[in-house]
Short mmCIF file of C-alpha atoms in Angstrom, two decimals:
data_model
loop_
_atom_site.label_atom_id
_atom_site.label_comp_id
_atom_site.label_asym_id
_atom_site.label_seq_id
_atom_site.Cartn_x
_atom_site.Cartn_y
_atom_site.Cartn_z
CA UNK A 1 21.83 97.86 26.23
CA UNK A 2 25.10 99.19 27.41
CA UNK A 3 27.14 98.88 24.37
CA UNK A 4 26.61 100.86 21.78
CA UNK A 5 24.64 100.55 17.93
CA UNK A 6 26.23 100.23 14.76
CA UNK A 7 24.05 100.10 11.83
CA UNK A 8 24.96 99.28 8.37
CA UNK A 9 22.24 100.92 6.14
CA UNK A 10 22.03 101.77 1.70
CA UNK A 11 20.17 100.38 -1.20
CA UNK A 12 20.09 96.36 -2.14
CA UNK A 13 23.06 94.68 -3.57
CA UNK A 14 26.08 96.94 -2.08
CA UNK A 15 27.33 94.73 -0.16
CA UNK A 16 26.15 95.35 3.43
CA UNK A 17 25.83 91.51 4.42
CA UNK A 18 29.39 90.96 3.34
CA UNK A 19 30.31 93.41 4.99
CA UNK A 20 28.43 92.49 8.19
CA UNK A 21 30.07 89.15 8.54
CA UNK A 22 33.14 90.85 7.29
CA UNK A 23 33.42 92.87 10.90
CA UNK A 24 32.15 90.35 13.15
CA UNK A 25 34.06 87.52 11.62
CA UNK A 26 32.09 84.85 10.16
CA UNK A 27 28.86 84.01 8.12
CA UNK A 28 25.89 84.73 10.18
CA UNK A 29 23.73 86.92 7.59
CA UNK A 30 22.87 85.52 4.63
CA UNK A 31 24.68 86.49 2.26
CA UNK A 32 23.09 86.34 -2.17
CA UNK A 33 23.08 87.76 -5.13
CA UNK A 34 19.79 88.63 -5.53
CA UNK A 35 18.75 91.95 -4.31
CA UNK A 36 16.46 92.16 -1.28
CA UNK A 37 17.60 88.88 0.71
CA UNK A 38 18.18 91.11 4.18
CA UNK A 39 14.68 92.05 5.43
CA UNK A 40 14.84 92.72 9.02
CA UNK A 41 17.66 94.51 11.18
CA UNK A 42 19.62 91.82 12.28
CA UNK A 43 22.08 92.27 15.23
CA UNK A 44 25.45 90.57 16.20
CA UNK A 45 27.96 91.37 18.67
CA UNK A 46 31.43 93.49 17.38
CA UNK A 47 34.49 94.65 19.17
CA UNK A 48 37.51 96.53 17.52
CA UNK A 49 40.34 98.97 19.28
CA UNK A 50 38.80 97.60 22.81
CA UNK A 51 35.42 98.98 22.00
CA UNK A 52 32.13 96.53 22.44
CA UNK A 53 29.98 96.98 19.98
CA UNK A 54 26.51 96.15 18.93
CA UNK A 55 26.44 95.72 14.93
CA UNK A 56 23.57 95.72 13.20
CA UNK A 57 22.53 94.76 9.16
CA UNK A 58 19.59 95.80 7.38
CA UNK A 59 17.25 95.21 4.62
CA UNK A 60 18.42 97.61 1.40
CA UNK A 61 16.63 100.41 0.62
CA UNK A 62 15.00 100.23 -2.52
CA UNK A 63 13.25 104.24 -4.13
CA UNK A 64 9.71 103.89 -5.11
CA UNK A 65 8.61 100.45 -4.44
CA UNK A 66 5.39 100.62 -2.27
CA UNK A 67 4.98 96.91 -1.62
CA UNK A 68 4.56 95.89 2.01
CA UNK A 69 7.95 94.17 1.90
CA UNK A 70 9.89 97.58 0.48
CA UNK A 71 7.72 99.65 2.86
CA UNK A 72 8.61 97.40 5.98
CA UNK A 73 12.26 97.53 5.26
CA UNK A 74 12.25 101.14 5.02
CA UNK A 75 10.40 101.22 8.38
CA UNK A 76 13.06 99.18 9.56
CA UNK A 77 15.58 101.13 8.41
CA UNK A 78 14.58 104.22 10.16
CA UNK A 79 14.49 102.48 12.87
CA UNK A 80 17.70 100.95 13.05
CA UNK A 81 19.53 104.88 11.90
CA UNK A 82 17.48 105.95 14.97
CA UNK A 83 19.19 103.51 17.26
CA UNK A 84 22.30 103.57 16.27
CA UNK A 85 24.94 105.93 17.87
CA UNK A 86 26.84 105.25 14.39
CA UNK A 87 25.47 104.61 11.12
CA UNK A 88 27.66 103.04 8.19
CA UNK A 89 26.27 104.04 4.66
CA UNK A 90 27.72 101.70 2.08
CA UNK A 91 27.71 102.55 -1.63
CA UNK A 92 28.78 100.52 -4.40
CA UNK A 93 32.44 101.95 -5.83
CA UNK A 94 31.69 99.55 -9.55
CA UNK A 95 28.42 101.14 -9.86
CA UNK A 96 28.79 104.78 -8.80
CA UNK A 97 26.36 106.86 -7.29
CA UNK A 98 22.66 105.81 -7.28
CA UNK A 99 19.45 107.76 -6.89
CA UNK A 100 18.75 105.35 -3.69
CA UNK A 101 22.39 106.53 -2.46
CA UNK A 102 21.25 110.41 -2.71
CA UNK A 103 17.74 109.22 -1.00
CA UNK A 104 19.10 107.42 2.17
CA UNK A 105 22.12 110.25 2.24
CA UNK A 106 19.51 112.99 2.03
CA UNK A 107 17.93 111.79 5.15
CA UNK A 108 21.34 111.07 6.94
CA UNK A 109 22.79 114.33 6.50
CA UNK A 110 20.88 115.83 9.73
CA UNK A 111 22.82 112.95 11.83
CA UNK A 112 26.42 113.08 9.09
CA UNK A 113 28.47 113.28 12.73
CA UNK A 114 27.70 110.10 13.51
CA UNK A 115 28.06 108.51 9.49
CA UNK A 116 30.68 106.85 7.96
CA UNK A 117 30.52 106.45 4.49
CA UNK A 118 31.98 102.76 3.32
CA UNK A 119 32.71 102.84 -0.39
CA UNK A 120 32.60 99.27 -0.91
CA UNK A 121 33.80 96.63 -3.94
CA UNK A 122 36.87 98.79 -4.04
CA UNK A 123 38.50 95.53 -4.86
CA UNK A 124 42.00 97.21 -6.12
CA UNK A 125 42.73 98.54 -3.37
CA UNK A 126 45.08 100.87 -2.88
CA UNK A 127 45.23 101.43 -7.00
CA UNK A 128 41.47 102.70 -6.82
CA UNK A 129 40.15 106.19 -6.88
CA UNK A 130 36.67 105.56 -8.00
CA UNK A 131 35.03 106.23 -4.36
CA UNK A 132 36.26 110.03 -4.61
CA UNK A 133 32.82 110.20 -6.64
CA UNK A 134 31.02 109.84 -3.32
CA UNK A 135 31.81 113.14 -1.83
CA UNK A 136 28.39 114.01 -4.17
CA UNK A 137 26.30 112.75 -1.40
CA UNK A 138 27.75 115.49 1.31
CA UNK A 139 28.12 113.00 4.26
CA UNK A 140 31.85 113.29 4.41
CA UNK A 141 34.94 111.26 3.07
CA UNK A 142 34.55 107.82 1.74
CA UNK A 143 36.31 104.71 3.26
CA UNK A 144 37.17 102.88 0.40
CA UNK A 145 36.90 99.14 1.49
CA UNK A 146 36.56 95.57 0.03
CA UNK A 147 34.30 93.76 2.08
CA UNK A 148 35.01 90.60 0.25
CA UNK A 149 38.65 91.15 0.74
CA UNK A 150 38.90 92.40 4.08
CA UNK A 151 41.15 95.30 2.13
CA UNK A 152 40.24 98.54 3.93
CA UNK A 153 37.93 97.15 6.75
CA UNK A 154 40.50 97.82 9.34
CA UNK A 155 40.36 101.53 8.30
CA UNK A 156 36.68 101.67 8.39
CA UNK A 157 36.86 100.29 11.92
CA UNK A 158 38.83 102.70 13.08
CA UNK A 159 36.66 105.41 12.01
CA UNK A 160 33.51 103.67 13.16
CA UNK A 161 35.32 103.40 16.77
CA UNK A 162 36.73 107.43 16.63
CA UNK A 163 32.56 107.97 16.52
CA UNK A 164 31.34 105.62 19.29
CA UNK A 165 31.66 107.49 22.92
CA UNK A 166 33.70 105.76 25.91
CA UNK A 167 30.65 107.10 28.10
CA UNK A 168 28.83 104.82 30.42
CA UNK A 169 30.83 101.94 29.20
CA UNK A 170 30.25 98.73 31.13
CA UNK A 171 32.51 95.79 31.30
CA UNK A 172 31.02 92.73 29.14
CA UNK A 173 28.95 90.43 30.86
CA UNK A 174 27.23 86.76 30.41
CA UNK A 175 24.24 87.18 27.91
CA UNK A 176 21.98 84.26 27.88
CA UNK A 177 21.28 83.62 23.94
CA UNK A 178 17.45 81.95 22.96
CA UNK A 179 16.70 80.82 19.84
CA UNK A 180 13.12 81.31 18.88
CA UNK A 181 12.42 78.52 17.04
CA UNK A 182 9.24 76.94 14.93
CA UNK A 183 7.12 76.44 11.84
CA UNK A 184 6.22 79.24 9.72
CA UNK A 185 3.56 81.71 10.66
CA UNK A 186 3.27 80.63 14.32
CA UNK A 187 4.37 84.02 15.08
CA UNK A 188 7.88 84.00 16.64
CA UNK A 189 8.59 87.29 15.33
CA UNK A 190 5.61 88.93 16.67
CA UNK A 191 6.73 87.11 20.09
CA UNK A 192 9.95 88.76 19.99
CA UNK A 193 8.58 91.91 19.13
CA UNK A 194 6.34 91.67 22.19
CA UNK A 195 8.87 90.66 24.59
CA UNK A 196 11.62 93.25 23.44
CA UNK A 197 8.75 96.03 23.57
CA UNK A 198 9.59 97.16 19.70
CA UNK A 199 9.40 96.35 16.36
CA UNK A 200 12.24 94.59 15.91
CA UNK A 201 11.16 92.15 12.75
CA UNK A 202 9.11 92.76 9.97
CA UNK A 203 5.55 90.86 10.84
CA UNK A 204 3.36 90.29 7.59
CA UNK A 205 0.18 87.73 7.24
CA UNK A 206 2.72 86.11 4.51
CA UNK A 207 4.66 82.62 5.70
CA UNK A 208 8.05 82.75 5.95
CA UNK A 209 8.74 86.54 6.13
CA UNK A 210 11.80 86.17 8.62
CA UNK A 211 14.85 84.71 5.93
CA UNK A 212 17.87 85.68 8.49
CA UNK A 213 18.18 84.29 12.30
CA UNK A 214 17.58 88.13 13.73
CA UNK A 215 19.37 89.35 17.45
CA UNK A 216 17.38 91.27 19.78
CA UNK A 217 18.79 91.98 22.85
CA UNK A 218 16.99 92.52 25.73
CA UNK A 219 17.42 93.86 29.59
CA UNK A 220 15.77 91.82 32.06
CA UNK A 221 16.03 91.37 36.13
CA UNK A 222 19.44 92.05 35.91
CA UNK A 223 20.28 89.91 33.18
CA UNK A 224 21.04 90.22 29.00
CA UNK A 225 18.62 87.97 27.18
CA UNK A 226 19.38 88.07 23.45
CA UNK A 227 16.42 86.65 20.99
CA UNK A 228 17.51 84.89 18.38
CA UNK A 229 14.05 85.08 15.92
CA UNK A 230 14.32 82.48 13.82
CA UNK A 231 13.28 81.45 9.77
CA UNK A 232 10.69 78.97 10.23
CA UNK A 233 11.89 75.52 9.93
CA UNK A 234 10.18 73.04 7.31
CA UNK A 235 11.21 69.40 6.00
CA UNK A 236 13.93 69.61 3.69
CA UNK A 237 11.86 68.51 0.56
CA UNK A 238 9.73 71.62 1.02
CA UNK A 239 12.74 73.93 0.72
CA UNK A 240 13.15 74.93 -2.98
CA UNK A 241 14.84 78.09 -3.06
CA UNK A 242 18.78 78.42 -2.13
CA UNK A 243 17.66 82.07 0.08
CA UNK A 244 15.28 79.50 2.27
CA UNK A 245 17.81 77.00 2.42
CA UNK A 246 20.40 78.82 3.77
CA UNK A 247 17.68 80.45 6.07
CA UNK A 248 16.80 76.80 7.53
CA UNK A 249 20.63 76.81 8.00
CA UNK A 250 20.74 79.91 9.89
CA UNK A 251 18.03 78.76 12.09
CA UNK A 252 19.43 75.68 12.79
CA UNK A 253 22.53 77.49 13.51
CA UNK A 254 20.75 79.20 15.93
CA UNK A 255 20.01 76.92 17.80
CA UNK A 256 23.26 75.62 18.55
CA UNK A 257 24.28 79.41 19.15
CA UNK A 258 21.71 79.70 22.05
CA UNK A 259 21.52 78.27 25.73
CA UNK A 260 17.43 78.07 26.13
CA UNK A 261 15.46 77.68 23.01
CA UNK A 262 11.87 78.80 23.04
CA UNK A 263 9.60 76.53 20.35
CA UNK A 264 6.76 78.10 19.47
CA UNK A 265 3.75 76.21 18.41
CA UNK A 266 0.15 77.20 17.19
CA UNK A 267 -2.29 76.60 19.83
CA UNK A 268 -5.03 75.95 17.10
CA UNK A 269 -2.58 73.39 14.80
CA UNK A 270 -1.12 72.40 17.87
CA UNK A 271 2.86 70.18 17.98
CA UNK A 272 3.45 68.69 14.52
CA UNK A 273 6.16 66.62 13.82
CA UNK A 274 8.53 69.51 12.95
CA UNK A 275 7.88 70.73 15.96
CA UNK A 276 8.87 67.30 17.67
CA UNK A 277 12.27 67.28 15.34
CA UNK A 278 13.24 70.80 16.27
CA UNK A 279 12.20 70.52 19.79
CA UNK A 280 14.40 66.92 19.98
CA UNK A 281 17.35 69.08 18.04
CA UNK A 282 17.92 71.37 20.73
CA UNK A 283 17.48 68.45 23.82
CA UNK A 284 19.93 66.61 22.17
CA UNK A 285 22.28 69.43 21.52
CA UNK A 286 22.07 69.95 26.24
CA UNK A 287 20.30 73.33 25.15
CA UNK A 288 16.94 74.03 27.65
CA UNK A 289 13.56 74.20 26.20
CA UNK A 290 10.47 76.37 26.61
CA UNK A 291 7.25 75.69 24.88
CA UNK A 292 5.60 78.74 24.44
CA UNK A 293 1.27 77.73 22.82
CA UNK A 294 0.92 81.30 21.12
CA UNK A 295 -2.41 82.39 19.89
CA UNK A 296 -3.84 80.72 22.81
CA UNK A 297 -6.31 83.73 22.80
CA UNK A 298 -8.00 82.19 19.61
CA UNK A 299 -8.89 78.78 21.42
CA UNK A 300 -12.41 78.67 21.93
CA UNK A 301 -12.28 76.08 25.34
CA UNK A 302 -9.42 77.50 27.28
CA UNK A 303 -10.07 75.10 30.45
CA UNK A 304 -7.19 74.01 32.17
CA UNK A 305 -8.02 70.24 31.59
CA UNK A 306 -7.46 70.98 28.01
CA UNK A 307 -4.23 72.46 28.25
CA UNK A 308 -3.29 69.89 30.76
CA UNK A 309 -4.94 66.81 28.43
CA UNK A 310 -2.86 68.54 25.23
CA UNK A 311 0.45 68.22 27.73
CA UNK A 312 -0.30 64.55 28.70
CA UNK A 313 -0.85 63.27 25.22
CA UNK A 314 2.47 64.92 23.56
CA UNK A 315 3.85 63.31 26.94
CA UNK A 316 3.17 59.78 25.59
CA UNK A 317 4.63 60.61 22.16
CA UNK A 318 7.45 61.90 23.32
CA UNK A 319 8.22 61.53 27.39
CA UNK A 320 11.25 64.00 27.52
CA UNK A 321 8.49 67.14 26.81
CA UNK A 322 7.46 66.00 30.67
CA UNK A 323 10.72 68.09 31.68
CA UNK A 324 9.82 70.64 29.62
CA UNK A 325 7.75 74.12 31.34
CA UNK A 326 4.99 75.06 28.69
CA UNK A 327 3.56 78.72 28.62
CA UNK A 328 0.28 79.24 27.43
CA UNK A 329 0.43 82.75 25.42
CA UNK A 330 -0.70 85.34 23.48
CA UNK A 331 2.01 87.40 21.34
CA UNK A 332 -1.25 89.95 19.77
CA UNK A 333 -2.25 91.03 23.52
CA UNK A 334 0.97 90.09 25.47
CA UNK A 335 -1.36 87.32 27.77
CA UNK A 336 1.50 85.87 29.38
CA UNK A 337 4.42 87.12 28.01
CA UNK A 338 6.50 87.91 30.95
CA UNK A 339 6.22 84.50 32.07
CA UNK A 340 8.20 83.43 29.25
CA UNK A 341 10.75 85.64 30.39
CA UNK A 342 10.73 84.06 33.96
CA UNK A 343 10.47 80.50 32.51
CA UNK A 344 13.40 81.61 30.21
CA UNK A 345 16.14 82.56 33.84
CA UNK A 346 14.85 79.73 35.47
CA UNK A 347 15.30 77.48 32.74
CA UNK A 348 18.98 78.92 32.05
CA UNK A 349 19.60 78.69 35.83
CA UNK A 350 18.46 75.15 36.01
CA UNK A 351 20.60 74.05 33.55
CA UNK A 352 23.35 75.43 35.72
CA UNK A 353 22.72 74.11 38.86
CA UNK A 354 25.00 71.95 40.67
CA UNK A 355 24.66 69.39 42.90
CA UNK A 356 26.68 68.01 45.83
CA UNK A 357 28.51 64.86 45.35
CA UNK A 358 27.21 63.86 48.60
CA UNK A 359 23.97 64.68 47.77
CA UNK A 360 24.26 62.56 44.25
CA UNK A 361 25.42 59.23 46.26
CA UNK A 362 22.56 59.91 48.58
CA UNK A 363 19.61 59.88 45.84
CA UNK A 364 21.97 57.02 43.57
CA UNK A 365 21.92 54.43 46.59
CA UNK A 366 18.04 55.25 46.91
CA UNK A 367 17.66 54.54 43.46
CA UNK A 368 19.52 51.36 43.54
CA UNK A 369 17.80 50.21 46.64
CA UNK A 370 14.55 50.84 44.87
CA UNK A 371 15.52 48.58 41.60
CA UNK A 372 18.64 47.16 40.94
CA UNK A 373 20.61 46.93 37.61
CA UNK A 374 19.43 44.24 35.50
CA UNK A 375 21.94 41.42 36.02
CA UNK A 376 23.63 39.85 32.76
CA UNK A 377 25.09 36.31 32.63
CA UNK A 378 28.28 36.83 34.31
CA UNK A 379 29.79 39.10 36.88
CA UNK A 380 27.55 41.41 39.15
CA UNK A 381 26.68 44.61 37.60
CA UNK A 382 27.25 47.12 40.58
CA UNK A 383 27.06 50.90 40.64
CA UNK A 384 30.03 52.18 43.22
CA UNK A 385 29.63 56.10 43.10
CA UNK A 386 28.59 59.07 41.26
CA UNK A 387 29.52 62.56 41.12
CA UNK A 388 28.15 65.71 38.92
CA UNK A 389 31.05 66.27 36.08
CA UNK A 390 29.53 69.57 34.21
CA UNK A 391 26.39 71.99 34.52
CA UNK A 392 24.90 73.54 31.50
CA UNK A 393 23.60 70.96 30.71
CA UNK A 394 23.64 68.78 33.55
CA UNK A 395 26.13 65.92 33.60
CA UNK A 396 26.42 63.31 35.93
CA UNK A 397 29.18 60.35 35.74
CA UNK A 398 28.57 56.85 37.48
CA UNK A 399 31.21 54.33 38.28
CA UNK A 400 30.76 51.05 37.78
CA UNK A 401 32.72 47.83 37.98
CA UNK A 402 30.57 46.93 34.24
CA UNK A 403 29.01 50.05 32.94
CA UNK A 404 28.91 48.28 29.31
CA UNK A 405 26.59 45.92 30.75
CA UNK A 406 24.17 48.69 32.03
CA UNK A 407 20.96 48.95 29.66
CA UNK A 408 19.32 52.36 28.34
CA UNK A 409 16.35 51.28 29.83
CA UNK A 410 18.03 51.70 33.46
CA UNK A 411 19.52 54.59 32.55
CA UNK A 412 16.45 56.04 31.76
CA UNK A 413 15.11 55.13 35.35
CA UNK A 414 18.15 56.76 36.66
CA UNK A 415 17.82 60.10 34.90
CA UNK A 416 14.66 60.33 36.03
CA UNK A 417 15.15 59.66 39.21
CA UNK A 418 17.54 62.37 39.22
CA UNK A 419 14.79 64.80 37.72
CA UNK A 420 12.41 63.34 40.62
CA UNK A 421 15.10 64.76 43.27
CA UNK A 422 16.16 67.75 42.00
CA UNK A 423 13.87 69.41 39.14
CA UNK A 424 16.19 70.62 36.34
CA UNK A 425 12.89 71.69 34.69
CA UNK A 426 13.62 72.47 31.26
CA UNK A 427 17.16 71.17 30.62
CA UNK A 428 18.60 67.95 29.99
CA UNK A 429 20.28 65.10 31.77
CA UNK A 430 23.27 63.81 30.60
CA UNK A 431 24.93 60.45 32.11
CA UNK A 432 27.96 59.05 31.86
CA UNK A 433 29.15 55.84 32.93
CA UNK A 434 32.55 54.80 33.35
CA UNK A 435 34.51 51.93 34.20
CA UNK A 436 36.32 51.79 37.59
CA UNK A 437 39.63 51.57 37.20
CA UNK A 438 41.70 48.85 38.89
CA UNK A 439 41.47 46.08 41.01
CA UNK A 440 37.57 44.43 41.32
#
């Protein structure tokens, strides 16, 4: 990655979400008052004083607790302070200092250059003094700041840009965003984990580990691919607690965040009906679509008639998975896992192509030659031209002298005779038709 790491690290409940979508200007971590929500690091892109910035939140650090969950987000936290070319310690100003505070600053004090210590809550800001306390942990001077507020943040900023270096900067570029999406325990986290080449989200036997939609960036031919890994989507009845409801949000959120979405199904349970929704979700939305059949190392009868008889009958169910490139994969041994990654750019560049006008009358006349509209009582239905009107996805308006009287049944035939001449694998086809305007 060529910008640099921010990390926001300290014990649970200080505020480090809030402050999170506090710098990067909106509500993409979750954000609850019960201690523990953040698990995994969790990354989002910041800029302030013309510095790009990668910022990143993580779990809160809890002293003691040896439960996989507390253990992992310690893990997690090391690895984020080890990352980051600036770490942001945030303390609680209401509650003063905290044996976890001492713990986390204990282990930061070999790296202090590169800390900033946010004294958060300091909601009276400027008539507030209680963050001098702070100066106990030896990490330097306290930014008092009230991420709930904004009050202070703009401070904080500018000491969190003073620390990041101007070295090797590169001007911003187009990052292709894909939501990893799916049921629980499919294992989209240990996907992304295998793709980025690090342990990036916590991965437990237990359902539902991942709660927040978590960034990982990722180099790759030349290109920025940033994996969005996902809380696994369920029906809403199933969702009782507010923390997994807003984490259904965030994944849905994701989704419409991301220009290729990768769905990833269980090669033993195979496509459920979830699966189906999500999958239709992001189609709909013009975002392309990967199918990636993890834990295809587990399937006893790997022939490629069974993969291809699997394909066929979710074809009949639902045709528009025809378009759609499926990867056979395993995220435990990496079987496959750069082809995701090509199916991924060529996917993305699909769903940018654009096609000659010439080239769109061409294929529309053979189309019509081949079957005309259905005719209505009335006035011939004609189709005069066509022309592509927008990439990403794929739009393409016809003219017509009675486009009303067009059926969805012929428009069907016509979008995929488009995917006939020109592939678009992956992405959708939108059409419009329009009404030529005067005489005729």
């Amino acid at each position: 990655m060529s910008r640099p790491t921010v990390a926001i690290v300290g014990r649970p409940n200080v505020g480090k979400s809030t402050l999170f979508n506090r710098i990067i200007g909106g509500r993409r971590a979750i954000v609850h008052h019960s201690p523990g929500v953040t698990r995994d690091r969790h990354f989002a892109r910041g800029e302030w004083a013309g510095r790009s910035f990668w910022l990143v939140d993580t779990g809160g650090w809890i002293v003691g607790d040896d439960d996989p969950i507390a253990r992992g987000i310690r893990e997690q936290v090391s690895l984020a302070i080890d990352d980051a070319e600036v770490i942001v310690l945030v303390v609680d100003t209401q509650a003063g200092v905290h044996p976890a505070d001492l713990e986390v600053a204990e282990i930061l004090r070999a790296v202090k250059h590169r800390v900033v210590l946010a004294a958060n809550k300091a909601d009276d800001l400027p008539d507030v003094y209680t963050h001098h306390a702070f100066h106990e942990l030896g990490i330097g001077e306290p930014v008092a700041v009230s991420a709930a507020t904004g009050k202070g943040s703009g401070d904080l900023l500018d000491r969190i840009a003073e620390l990041l270096s101007h070295e090797g900067a590169e001007a911003d570029e187009e990052t292709v965003d894909v939501a990893v999406v799916g049921r629980p325990n499919v294992g989209k986290s240990s996907l992304v984990n295998r793709l980025v080449g690090s342990e990036r989200s916590i991965v437990t036997p237990q359902p539902g580990t991942t709660r927040d939609a978590i960034d990982s960036p990722l180099r790759y031919h030349g290109q920025t691919l940033n994996f969005i890994d996902t809380a696994g989507l369920r029906r809403r009845p199933k969702v009782k607690d507010d923390v997994e409801f807003y984490s259904a949000l965030r994944a849905e959120r994701a989704i419409d965040r991301a220009q290729v979405c990768v769905l990833v199904v269980d090669a033993a349970d195979g496509v459920h009906g979830q699966d189906i929704r999500v999958a239709q979700k992001a189609w709909e939305g013009g975002r392309g679509l990967v199918v990636a059949v993890n834990k295809w190392d587990l399937v006893a009868d790997k022939e490629t008639a069974t993969a291809e008889r699997g394909r066929r009958d979710l074809w009949e169910r639902v045709p528009f998975f025809k378009r759609v490139p499926f990867v056979y994969t395993s995220a435990l041994t990496g079987f496959r896992a750069r082809k995701i990654l090509d199916l991924i750019l060529r996917v993305d560049e699909e769903r940018r192509r654009r096609i000659d006008t010439s080239e769109v009358n061409r294929v529309l006349e053979r189309l019509v030659a081949r079957a005309q509209p259905p005719q209505a009582a009335g006035r011939e239905v004609k189709l005069l031209y066509a022309s592509q009107i927008g990439t990403a996805p794929p739009t393409f308006a016809i003219v017509s002298n009675r486009p009303d009287a067009i059926l969805e049944s012929y428009q069907r035939y016509l979008v995929n005779g488009f995917y006939d001449a020109w592939g678009f694998e992956g992405s959708p086809i939108r059409l419009k038709l329009t009404l030529r305007r005067g005489r005729g």
